[in-house]
Each structure stands twice: as C-alpha cells, then as structure tokens.
XYZ file of C-alpha atoms in Angstrom:
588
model
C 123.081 30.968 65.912
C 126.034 33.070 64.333
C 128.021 30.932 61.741
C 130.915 31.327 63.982
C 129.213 29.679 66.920
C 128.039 26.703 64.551
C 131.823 26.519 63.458
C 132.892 26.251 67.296
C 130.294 24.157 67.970
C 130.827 21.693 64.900
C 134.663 21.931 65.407
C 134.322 21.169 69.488
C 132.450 17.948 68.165
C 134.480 16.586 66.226
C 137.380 17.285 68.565
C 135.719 15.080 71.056
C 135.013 12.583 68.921
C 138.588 12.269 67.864
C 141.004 12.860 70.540
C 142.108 9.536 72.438
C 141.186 11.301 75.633
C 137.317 10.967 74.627
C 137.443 7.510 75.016
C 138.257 8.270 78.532
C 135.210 10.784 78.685
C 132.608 9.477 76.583
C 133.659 5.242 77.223
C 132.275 5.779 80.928
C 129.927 8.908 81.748
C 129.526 7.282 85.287
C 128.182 10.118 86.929
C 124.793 9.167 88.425
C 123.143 12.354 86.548
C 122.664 14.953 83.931
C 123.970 17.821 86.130
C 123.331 20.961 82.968
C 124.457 23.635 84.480
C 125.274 22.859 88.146
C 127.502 25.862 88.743
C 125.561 28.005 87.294
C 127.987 30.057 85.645
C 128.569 28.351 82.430
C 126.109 30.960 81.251
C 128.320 34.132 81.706
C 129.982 35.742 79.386
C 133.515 37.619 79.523
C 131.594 41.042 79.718
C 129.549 40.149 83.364
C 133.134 39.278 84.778
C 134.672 42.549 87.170
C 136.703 40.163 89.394
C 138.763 36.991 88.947
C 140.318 35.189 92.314
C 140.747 38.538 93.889
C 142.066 40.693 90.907
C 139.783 43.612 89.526
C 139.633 43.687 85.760
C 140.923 46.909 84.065
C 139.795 46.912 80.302
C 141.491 50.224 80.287
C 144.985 48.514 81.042
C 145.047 46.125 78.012
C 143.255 43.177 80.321
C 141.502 40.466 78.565
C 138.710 37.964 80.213
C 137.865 34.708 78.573
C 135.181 32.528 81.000
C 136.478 28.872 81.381
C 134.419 25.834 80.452
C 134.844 22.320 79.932
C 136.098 20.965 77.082
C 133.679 17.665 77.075
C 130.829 20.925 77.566
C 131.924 22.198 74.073
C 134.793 24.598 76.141
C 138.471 25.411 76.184
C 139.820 23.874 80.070
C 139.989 20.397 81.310
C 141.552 18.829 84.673
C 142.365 15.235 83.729
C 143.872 13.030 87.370
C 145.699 10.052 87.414
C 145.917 7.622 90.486
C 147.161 4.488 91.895
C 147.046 1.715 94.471
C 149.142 -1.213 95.696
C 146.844 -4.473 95.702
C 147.427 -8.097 96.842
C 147.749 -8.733 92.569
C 150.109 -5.610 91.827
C 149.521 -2.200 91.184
C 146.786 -0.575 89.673
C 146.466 2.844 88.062
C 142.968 4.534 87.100
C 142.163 7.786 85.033
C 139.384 10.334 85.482
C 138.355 13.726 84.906
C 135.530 16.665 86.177
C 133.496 18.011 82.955
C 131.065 19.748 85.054
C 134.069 23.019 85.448
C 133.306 26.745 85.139
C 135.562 30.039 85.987
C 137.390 33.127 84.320
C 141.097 33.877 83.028
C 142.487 37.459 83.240
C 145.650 37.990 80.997
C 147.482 40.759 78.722
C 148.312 39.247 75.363
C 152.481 40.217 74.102
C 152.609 43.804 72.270
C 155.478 43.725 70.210
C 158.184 42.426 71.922
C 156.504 42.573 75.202
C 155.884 39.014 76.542
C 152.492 38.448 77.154
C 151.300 37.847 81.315
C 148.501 35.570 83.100
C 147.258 37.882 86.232
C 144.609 35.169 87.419
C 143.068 32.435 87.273
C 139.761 31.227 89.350
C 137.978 27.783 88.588
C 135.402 25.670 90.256
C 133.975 22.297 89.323
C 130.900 20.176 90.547
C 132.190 17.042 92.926
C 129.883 15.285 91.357
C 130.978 15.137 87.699
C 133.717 12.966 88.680
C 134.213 10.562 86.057
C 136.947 7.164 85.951
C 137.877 4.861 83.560
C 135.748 2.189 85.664
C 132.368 2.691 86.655
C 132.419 0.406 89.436
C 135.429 2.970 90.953
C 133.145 5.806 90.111
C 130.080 4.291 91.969
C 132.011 3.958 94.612
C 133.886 7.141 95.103
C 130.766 9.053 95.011
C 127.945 6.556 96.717
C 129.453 3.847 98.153
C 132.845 5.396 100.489
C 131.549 8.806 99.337
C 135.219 9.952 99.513
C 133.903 13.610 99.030
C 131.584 15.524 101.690
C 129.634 16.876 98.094
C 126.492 17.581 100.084
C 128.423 20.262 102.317
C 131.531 21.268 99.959
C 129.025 20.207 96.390
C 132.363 22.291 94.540
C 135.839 22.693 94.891
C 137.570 25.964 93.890
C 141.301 26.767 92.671
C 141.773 31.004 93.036
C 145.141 32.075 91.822
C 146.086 36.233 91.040
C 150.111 35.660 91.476
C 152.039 34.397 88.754
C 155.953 34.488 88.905
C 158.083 33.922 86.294
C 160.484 30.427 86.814
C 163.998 30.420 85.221
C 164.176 27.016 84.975
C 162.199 26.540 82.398
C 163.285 23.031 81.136
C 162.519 21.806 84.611
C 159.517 22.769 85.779
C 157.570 24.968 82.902
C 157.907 28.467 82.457
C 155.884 29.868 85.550
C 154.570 29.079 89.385
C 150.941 29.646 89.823
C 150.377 30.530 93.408
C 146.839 30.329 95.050
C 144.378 28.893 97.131
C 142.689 24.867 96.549
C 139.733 24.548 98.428
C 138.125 21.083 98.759
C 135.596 19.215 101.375
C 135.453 22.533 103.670
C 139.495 22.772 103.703
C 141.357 25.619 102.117
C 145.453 24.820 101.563
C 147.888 27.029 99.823
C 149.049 25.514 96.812
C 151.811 26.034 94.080
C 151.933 24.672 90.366
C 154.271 24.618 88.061
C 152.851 25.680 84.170
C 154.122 26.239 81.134
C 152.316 29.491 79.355
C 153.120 30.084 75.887
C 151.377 33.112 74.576
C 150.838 33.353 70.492
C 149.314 36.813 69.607
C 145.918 37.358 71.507
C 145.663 33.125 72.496
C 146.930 31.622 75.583
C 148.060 28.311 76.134
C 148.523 26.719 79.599
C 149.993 23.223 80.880
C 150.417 22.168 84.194
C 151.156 19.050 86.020
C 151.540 18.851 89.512
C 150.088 16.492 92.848
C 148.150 16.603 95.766
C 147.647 14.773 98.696
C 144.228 13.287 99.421
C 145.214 13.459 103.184
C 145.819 17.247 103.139
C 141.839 17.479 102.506
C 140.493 14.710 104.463
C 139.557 12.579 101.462
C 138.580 8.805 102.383
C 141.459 6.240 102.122
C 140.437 3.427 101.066
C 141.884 0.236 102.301
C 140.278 -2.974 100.838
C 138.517 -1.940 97.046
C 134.929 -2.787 96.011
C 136.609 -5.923 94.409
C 138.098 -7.164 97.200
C 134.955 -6.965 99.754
C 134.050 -9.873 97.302
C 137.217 -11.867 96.905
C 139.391 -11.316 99.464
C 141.740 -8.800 97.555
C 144.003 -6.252 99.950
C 144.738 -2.743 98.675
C 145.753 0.413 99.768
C 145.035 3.721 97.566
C 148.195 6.147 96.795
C 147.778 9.363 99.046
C 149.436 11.367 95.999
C 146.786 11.785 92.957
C 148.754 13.722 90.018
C 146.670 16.402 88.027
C 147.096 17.417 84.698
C 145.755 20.755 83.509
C 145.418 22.027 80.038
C 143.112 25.195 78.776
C 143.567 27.366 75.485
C 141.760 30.619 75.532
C 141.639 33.465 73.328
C 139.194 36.641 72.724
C 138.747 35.317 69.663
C 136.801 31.812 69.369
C 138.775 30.976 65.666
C 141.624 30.461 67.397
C 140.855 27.962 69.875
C 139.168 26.114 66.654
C 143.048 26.573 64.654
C 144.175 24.979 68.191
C 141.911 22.053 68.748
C 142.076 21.403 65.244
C 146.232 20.896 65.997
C 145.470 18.403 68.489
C 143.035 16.488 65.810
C 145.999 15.869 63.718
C 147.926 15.210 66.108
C 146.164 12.343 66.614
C 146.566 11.336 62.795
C 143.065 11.533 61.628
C 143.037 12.222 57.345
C 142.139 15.531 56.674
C 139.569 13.692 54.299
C 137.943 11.957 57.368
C 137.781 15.090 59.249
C 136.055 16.865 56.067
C 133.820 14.170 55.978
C 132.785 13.576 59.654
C 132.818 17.783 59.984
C 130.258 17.715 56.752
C 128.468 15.282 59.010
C 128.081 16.892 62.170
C 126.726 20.182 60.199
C 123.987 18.643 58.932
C 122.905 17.233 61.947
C 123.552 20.353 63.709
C 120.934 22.197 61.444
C 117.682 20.985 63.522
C 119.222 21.884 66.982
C 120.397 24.716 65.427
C 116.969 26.465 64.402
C 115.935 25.353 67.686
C 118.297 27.212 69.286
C 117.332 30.517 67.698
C 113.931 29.813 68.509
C 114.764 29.455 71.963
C 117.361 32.563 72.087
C 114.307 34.808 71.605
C 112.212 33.939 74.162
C 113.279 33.881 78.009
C 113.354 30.647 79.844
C 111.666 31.268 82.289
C 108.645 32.440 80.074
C 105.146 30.210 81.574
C 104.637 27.078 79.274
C 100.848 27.738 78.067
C 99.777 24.541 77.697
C 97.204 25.372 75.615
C 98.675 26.230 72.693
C 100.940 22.936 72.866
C 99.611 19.940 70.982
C 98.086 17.488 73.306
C 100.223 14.684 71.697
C 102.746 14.740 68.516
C 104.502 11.709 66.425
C 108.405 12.249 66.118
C 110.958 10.082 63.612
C 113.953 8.191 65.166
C 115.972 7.848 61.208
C 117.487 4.736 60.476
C 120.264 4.728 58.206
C 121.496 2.968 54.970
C 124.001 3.121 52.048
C 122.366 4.139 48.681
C 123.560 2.787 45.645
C 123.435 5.089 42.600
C 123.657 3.878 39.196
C 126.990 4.635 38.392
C 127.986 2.052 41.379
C 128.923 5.067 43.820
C 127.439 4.998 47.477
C 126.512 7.610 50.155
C 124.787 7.391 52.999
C 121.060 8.161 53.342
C 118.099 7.493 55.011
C 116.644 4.283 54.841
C 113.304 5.072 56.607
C 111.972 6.435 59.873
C 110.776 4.852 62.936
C 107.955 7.303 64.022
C 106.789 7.105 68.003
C 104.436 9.253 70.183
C 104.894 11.500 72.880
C 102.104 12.449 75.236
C 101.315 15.940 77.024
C 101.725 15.698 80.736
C 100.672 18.544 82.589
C 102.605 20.272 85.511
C 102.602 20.632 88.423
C 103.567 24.182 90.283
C 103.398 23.080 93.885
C 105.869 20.604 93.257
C 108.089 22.639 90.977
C 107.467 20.041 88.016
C 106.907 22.081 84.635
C 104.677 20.063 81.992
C 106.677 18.364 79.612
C 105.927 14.978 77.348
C 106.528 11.267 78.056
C 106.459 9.026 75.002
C 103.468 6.748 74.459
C 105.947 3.486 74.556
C 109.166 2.435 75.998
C 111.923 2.629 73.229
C 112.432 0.140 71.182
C 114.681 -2.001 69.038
C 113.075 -0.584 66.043
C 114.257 2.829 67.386
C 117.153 2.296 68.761
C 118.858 0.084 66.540
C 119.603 3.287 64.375
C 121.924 4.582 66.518
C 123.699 1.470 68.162
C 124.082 -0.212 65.266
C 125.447 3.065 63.352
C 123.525 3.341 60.862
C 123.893 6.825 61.089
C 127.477 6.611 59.843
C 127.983 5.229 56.267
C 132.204 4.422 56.815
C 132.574 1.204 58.117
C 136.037 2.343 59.437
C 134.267 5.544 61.072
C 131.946 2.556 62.666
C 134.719 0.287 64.065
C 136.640 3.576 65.345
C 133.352 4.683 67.314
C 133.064 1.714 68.706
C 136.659 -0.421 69.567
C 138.235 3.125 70.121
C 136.420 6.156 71.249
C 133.429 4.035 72.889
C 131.219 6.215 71.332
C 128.641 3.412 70.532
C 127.900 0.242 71.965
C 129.820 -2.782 71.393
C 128.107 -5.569 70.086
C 126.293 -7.413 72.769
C 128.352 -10.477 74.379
C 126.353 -13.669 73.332
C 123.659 -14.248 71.115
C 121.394 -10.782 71.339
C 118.576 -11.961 69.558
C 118.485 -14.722 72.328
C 119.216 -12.702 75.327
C 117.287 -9.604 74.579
C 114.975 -10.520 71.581
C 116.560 -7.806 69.809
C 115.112 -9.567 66.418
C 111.722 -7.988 67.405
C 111.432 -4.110 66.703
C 108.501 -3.679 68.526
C 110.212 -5.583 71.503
C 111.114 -2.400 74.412
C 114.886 -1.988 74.009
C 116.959 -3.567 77.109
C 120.014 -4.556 79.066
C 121.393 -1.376 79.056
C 122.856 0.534 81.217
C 122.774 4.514 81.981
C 125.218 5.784 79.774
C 123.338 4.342 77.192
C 120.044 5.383 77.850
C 121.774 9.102 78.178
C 123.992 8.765 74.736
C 120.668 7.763 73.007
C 118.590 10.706 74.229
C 121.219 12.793 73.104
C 121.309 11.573 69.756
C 117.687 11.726 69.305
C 117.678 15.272 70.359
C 120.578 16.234 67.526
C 118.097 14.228 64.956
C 114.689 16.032 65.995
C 116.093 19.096 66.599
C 113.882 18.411 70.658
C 114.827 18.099 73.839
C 114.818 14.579 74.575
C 116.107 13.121 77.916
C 115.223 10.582 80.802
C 112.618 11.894 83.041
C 113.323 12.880 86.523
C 112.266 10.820 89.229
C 109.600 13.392 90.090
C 108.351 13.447 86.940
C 107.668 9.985 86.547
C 105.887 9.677 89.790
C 104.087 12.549 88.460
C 103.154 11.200 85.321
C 102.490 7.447 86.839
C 99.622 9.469 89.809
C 98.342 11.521 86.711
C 97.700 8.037 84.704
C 95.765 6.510 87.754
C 98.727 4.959 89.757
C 98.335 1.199 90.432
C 95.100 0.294 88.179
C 92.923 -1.893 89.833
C 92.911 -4.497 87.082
C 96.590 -5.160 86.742
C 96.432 -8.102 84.288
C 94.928 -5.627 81.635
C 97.143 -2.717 81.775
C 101.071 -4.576 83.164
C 103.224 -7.366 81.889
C 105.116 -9.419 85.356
C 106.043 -12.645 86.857
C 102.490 -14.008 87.096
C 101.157 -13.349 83.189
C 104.788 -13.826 81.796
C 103.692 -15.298 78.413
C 105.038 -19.218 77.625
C 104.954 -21.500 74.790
C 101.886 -23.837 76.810
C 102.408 -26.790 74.466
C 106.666 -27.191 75.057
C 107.155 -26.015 78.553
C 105.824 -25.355 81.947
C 105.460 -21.808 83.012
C 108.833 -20.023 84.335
C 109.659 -21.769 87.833
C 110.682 -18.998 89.396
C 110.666 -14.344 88.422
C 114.468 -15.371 87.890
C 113.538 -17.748 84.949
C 111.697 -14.899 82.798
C 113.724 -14.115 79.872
C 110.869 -12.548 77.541
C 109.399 -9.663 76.904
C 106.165 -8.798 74.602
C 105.781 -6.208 72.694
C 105.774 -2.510 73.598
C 102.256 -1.345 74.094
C 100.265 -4.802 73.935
C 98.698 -4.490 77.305
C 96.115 -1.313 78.188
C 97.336 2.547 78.640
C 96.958 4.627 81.483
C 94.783 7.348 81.948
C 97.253 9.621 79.712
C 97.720 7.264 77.486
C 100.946 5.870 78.291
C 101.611 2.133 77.859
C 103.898 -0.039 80.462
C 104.816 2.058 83.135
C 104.610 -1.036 85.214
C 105.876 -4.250 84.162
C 107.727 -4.870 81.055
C 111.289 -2.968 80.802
C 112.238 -1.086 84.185
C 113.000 2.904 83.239
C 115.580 4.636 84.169
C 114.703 8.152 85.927
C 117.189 11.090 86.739
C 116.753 10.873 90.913
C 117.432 13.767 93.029
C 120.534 12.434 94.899
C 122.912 12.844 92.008
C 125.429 9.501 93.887
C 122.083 7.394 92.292
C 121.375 5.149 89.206
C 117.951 4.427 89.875
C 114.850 2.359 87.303
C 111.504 2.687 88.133
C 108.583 0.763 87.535
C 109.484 -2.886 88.128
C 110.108 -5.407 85.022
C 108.922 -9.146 83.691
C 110.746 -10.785 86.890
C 108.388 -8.220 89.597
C 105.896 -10.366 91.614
C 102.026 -8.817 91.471
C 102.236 -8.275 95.158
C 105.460 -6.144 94.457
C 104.240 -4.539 91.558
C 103.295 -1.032 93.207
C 104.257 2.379 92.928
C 107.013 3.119 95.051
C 108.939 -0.342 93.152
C 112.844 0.777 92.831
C 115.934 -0.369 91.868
C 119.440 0.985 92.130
C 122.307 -0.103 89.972
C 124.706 -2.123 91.472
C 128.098 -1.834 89.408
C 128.996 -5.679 90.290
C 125.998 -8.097 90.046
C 124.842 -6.368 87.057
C 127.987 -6.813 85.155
C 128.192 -10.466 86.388
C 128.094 -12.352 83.179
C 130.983 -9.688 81.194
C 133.907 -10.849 80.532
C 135.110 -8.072 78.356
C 135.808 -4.406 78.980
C 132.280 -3.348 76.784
C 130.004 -3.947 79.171
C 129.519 0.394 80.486
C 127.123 -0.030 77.592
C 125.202 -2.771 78.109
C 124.191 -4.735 81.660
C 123.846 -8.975 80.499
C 123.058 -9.749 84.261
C 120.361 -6.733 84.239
C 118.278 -7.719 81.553
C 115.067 -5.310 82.199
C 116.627 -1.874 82.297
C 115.306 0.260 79.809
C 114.179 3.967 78.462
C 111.113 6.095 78.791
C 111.499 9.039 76.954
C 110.957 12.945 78.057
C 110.866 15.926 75.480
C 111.012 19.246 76.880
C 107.521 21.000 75.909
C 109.664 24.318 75.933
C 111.644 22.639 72.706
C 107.925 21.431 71.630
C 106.741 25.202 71.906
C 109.662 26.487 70.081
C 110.586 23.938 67.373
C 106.766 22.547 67.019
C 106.890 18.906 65.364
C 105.367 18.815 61.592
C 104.059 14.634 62.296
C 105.789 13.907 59.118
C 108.486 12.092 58.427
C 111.236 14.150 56.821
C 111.372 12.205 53.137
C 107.545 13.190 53.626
C-alpha cells in the first residue's frame, strides 16, 4: 500500500470518526448485513470508465473521471435524507443515509480564466444499505412494510449528462442537474438544483432538493411500528428532502486538504487530530501488510488447505496507561487475551470456501478491550466516542455484573445487539491485521453438520434450560427457561467433532443470513428447552421486545430484554494464508 493510500485511508478515518454526521452513521448500522461490495463496482478505477450516464469520455478533450464511493466506505459522495410524519403526539422527523453507493463523475477542471464544467454524473446505491437514526424505523422500512420492492429493483440509479448554468445563484445554487431517478422499477425525470464550485483540478458539489415517495410507489405508512402497540395514529410526509454532497479530484491529496476542512470545522484541536491520526497509523500497520500480501495474489486463487495451519491462537490487546518515572503517561498495552480459531473445511457444492470459526464464543475477557476503550488512553477521546459519535457502547443500563456477569472473563460476552457484534469484528480485524467477521448462516450450518450436528449426549457437550446450573443449598432450580439469568463459562461443556465448544446452548450467535431484511442468532441459548434444542433453532431480532427494559437512547448497542445474543467468530483463511499468525503475543 502506497503511502498516499495509507494517508487517504488514515485521513478518511479520522474524518468519520469526527464529523457529527458519524454519529448518524456509525450510532445505528441497522442494516440487517455486511453487504462488501454489493454493486460491484466499488472496485473500478477511473481508467475502466468509457461512459458516464450516456456521455462518452474524451481524455483527448481535457475530460477528467473520478469513480464515486461512499464516504462511510472510505470515499468522496454521500446522499444523506431527511423525513417526517404527523402523529397523534406531534410531529416527528428521522435522518438516514445509503453507504452502500458507487458511480463515476465526468468534468473539465477551469484553465485560466475558463470556468471549470460538470458533463455527468451517474450513481447507484444498494436499497438495502438504508440506514435511520432508529433501528426500529430501519427494521421496518426494509422487513417489516418493506417500503422498497429491493428483491426486483435491489438498486436505484440517478443518470445525469446535462448541466445548465442557473443565474440565480443566491436562490437556488449555481446549476440544474437534469437526468433520470430510477427507483422500485419506475424511471421519472428529475431536476436538482447544485451548487458546483470548482478550485483548480477538485470539484465540489451541493445539492438539496425533494422527492415524492408517491411518484415511485413507495409504501405509505399510516399507523408506525409504535403505534400497532399503543394505539398511536400517524401518517408519513409524501415529500422526503435529500441532501447531496461529493468532493472529487484526480488527485486523492486534495480530497484529504478538503475533509480535513470539514474536521475543523467541527472544532476538533489540531493536537487531538495529531494524536488520534498518530493512532489510527499504527493500527493501520497490520491491515496494512495484509493488504500487500493480498494485492499480489488474485482472489479468486483456490485456498489449499493444506498448507493452512489446522488451528492458530490470535491476541485480542487490552489496553492501559503506563506510568513512567518521571510521572508522564501514554498508553500501552496492558496484556493480551489470546483465543483459538479452528480450520473448517469447504464446501464447493455449496459455494462455502473453508475459512476458521473460533474455538469459543467471545468473551468478556476479549471484549472488554474494546467496549470499555481501553484502546484509547484520553479519557475525553473516551467520553466523545461514546456520548457523541456512538462509536462504542454506552455503559450498560443497570448493574452489568448482575445482568450479564460481565465480572467473569471467561463468561461468553452478551446482550448485545448486531451492530455490536459487527463494530467488534471490525476492530479485531484492524488489531490482527485478519479478517474477522460473523459467519454466514451457511457457514455455521456448515460448520455445526461438520462437528456432528445434534450430539447424541446433549448434557455433555450444551448448556440449556434443563442443566442451567443453581446454587442447590439457597434456591430451587429456575421455575421456568424465562427465570435463567446465568451463564457458565465459555468452553466448560465438551467440543464438537472440530473442536468447537457451545454451538448449542449457552450465548445464541449471530450469523450473516442470506435475506439481507434479517437479524438472525443461531444456536439457541440458557432459556432453550432440550426438546427445542436442535439444529434448525432460530431467532430473529425483534426491534421492540428486545429493547423492552431501555429507557435511554443507548440501547443500538446493547439488547437488556435479549440477554443471550452473542458472537462466534469467522477469520477469512485467505487473510490466514496471506498474513499467517506467529501464536505469540506481540510483547512476545
């Protein structure tokens, strides 16, 4: 990876890490999956583009291309929406966003005097990355009214190649984009008013404008998710108001100079931003060798298992302040949780590639690292990355030593919800330098048929309702599956065939399924029955009852009425293959 790139990539980072619109992004990633590259275009680079919404590139004629991605993806484009209904309580107003967004620019930077001019513009996004600022809203946009027809029309598309210039500037920006919106089958015409400002060889672009839900047959919803329970009338606006902004430039340093604007504009100390930037490089250095690892050899390249270690220890780091003698601090590590990850092999028929499940569910021991922040010595850096971006979990609501036995590190981690499981994977991948993630659904029902299935001697090998441990001398066994509270420890009961530990019982797990509207677990929990312990158990999240007991705004991170959701790891073996583990511990 070029310095440059690491520069971007570091400087993208921190961007969304700082800007007040992260909070919006990162405080509720309720889409029900990891989509990666569901366009399938994020890949390309300015050179493989010949055509943009209609207009043919000519090099020759001073054109320049810049592909459009995401911002939250590390990119240079966003659509943010804002919209509204009247309710029987007054009026409500929501926020969301797409991140899953790809497409192309075509424009002719100034020469001189000359101003420069956009020709097009062509941009599709992935229904399905929806996000709002309340995942019960984003549940039910997607699963539960499924106001989009994503399994027909999965994308929507904006195409625009004529640009005319608007005298009025002060009224309505400086141009009028004129194309094409395509959503849920239905193509309109549409017009939007931008502002362009063009500085050298970088392009800047505003726009807000608003559409009509009823011009492309979205669902209106009358009566809200809340009000099926409590009696609550509301009717949804028609109008849904868009905001568009995108900086692009043939040269990569200058959409750094203008994120970097927006940072101080939101009035972080150039100290801070030295400090968290320092940061983020040295945690960038494992995924970066990775990376290069990985850009010489071809994806698609056969995984021979037999050159891959047949298991391999990894380190979750836990952090600490160190006190030097001269009374100065700085963070470092206090010592490293180590866990195992098993080889499971693949599968071709079923399209399943072999990858590695980790020996144990996570645990406290692990996880506490990251939600408690030890990673991140500046206690103001802390309370900003929790009570403002929603980068981290708040602390639990109630005693969590009581409600989740988070006291015991070898207890599996639990009560949480999706985005955390996902945030957590992600960090552990920037620590290791590997590919760590939920497992698919197919993948765990692989892995769980590999390991023997349902073993004929439950008791031995699965914690549940029935063997639920109790204290025999002060109380009577629980009365009821709803009456379990506890958990024992991660890995007391007998492994499967491969090795892996509490794939029934215990913690549920949360899997990535294949209908991207789901939040499923797998696996039952303490509170399954025996007769229900089997290997098609499921649950799917439901954005209400789980949430039951919050009374505060925290609770995307954490699910108090769901207490036996929790995380099975996956590594990618391709990461294995190309970044192969040492089984040290890095102060080894």
């Amino acid at each position: 990876m070029s310095k440059l790139k690491t520069t971007l990539l570091v400087a993208v980072l921190l961007l969304n890490t700082a800007l007040a619109g992260a909070a919006l992004y990162v405080a509720n990633l309720s889409k029900p999956a990891d989509y990666g590259d569901t366009l399938g275009l994020l890949a390309q680079g300015a050179g493989d583009i010949a055509q943009v919404a209609g207009y043919t590139v000519d090099p020759a004629a001073g054109d320049v291309v810049v592909p459009l991605k995401a911002m939250q993806r590390g990119g240079n484009f966003r659509i943010d929406f804002t919209a509204g209904k009247a309710t029987s309580f007054g009026r409500e107003e929501h926020e969301g966003t797409w991140d899953e967004l790809a497409g192309a620019v075509v424009y002719r930077p100034g020469q001189g005097e000359q101003p420069g001019e956009l020709a097009a513009i062509e941009v599709t996004f992935a229904i399905t990355s929806l996000r709002t600022d309340a995942l019960p809203l984003t549940n039910t946009v997607l699963a539960g009214e499924k106001w989009f027809d994503y399994e027909n029309h999965p994308t929507a598309v904006f195409v625009c190649d004529t640009i005319v210039p608007h005298l009025r500037v002060e009224d309505e920006g400086s141009h009028y984009l004129q194309g094409q919106f395509s959503l849920n089958g239905i193509t309109k015409d549409l017009t939007i008013p931008a502002t362009l400002v063009f500085s050298g060889q970088t392009l800047t672009l505003d726009a807000s404008f608003e559409l009509l839900r009823s011009d492309y047959e979205v669902e209106k919803r009358e009566g809200s998710l809340a009000g099926s329970a409590g009696g609550m009338v509301s009717e949804v606006d028609d109008a849904v108001q868009l905001h568009v902004r995108m900086t692009v430039s043939p040269d990569p340093t200058a959409v750094i100079a203008e994120l970097a604007g927006v940072v101080e504009a939101q009035s972080l100390e150039l100290s801070k931003v030295s400090q968290l930037l320092e940061r983020l490089e040295n945690r960038m250095r494992n995924v970066e060798a990775w990376e290069s690892r990985i850009g010489t050899s071809s994806p698609t390249t056969p995984i021979d298992t037999a050159n891959l270690p047949s298991e391999f220890r990894d380190f979750s780091p836990e952090y600490a302040m160190l006190t030097h003698e001269d009374g100065t601090e700085e963070p470092g590590v206090k010592n490293f949780s180590p866990f195992e990850m098993v080889l499971v092999p693949g599968d071709a028929a079923q399209g399943i590639a072999p990858f590695y499940m980790s020996r144990l569910e996570v645990t406290w021991a692990m996880f506490e690292a990251w939600s408690y922040c030890r990673d991140i010595a500046d206690v103001q850096e802390k309370e900003r990355l929790i009570e403002v971006a929603r980068l981290r979990p708040s602390p639990l609501y109630g005693d969590p030593n009581e409600l989740v036995q988070m006291d015991i590190p070898g207890n599996p981690a639990r009560a949480i919800s999706r985005l955390t499981a996902e945030a957590f994977c992600k960090w552990l991948s920037d620590q290791t330098g590997r590919r760590y993630r939920l497992p698919t659904e197919a993948e765990w029902e692989h892995a769980f048929t590999l390991g023997g299935g349902v073993p004929s001697d439950l008791d031995a090998h699965a914690w549940y309702y029935e063997n639920a441990p109790y204290d025999e001398f002060f109380g009577d066994p629980p009365a009821s599956p709803e009456a379990v509270e506890e958990v024992p420890l991660a890995g007391s009961k007998l492994p499967n065939a491969l090795g892996i530990h509490d794939m029934l019982g215990s913690v549920s797990e949360w899997v990535i399924p294949s209908n991207p509207a789901e939040r499923a677990l797998r696996g039952g929990n303490m509170q399954t029955r025996m007769a229900d312990l089997t290997s098609d158990w499921r649950d799917v999240e439901d954005p209400v009852a789980w949430h039951a007991l919050y009374p505060q705004a925290e609770s995307e991170y954490w699910y108090p009425s769901y207490q036996f959701g929790g995380i099975r790891l996956v590594c990618e073996a391709q990461s294995v293959q190309d970044y192969p583990p040492t089984g040290r511990a890095p102060q080894e």
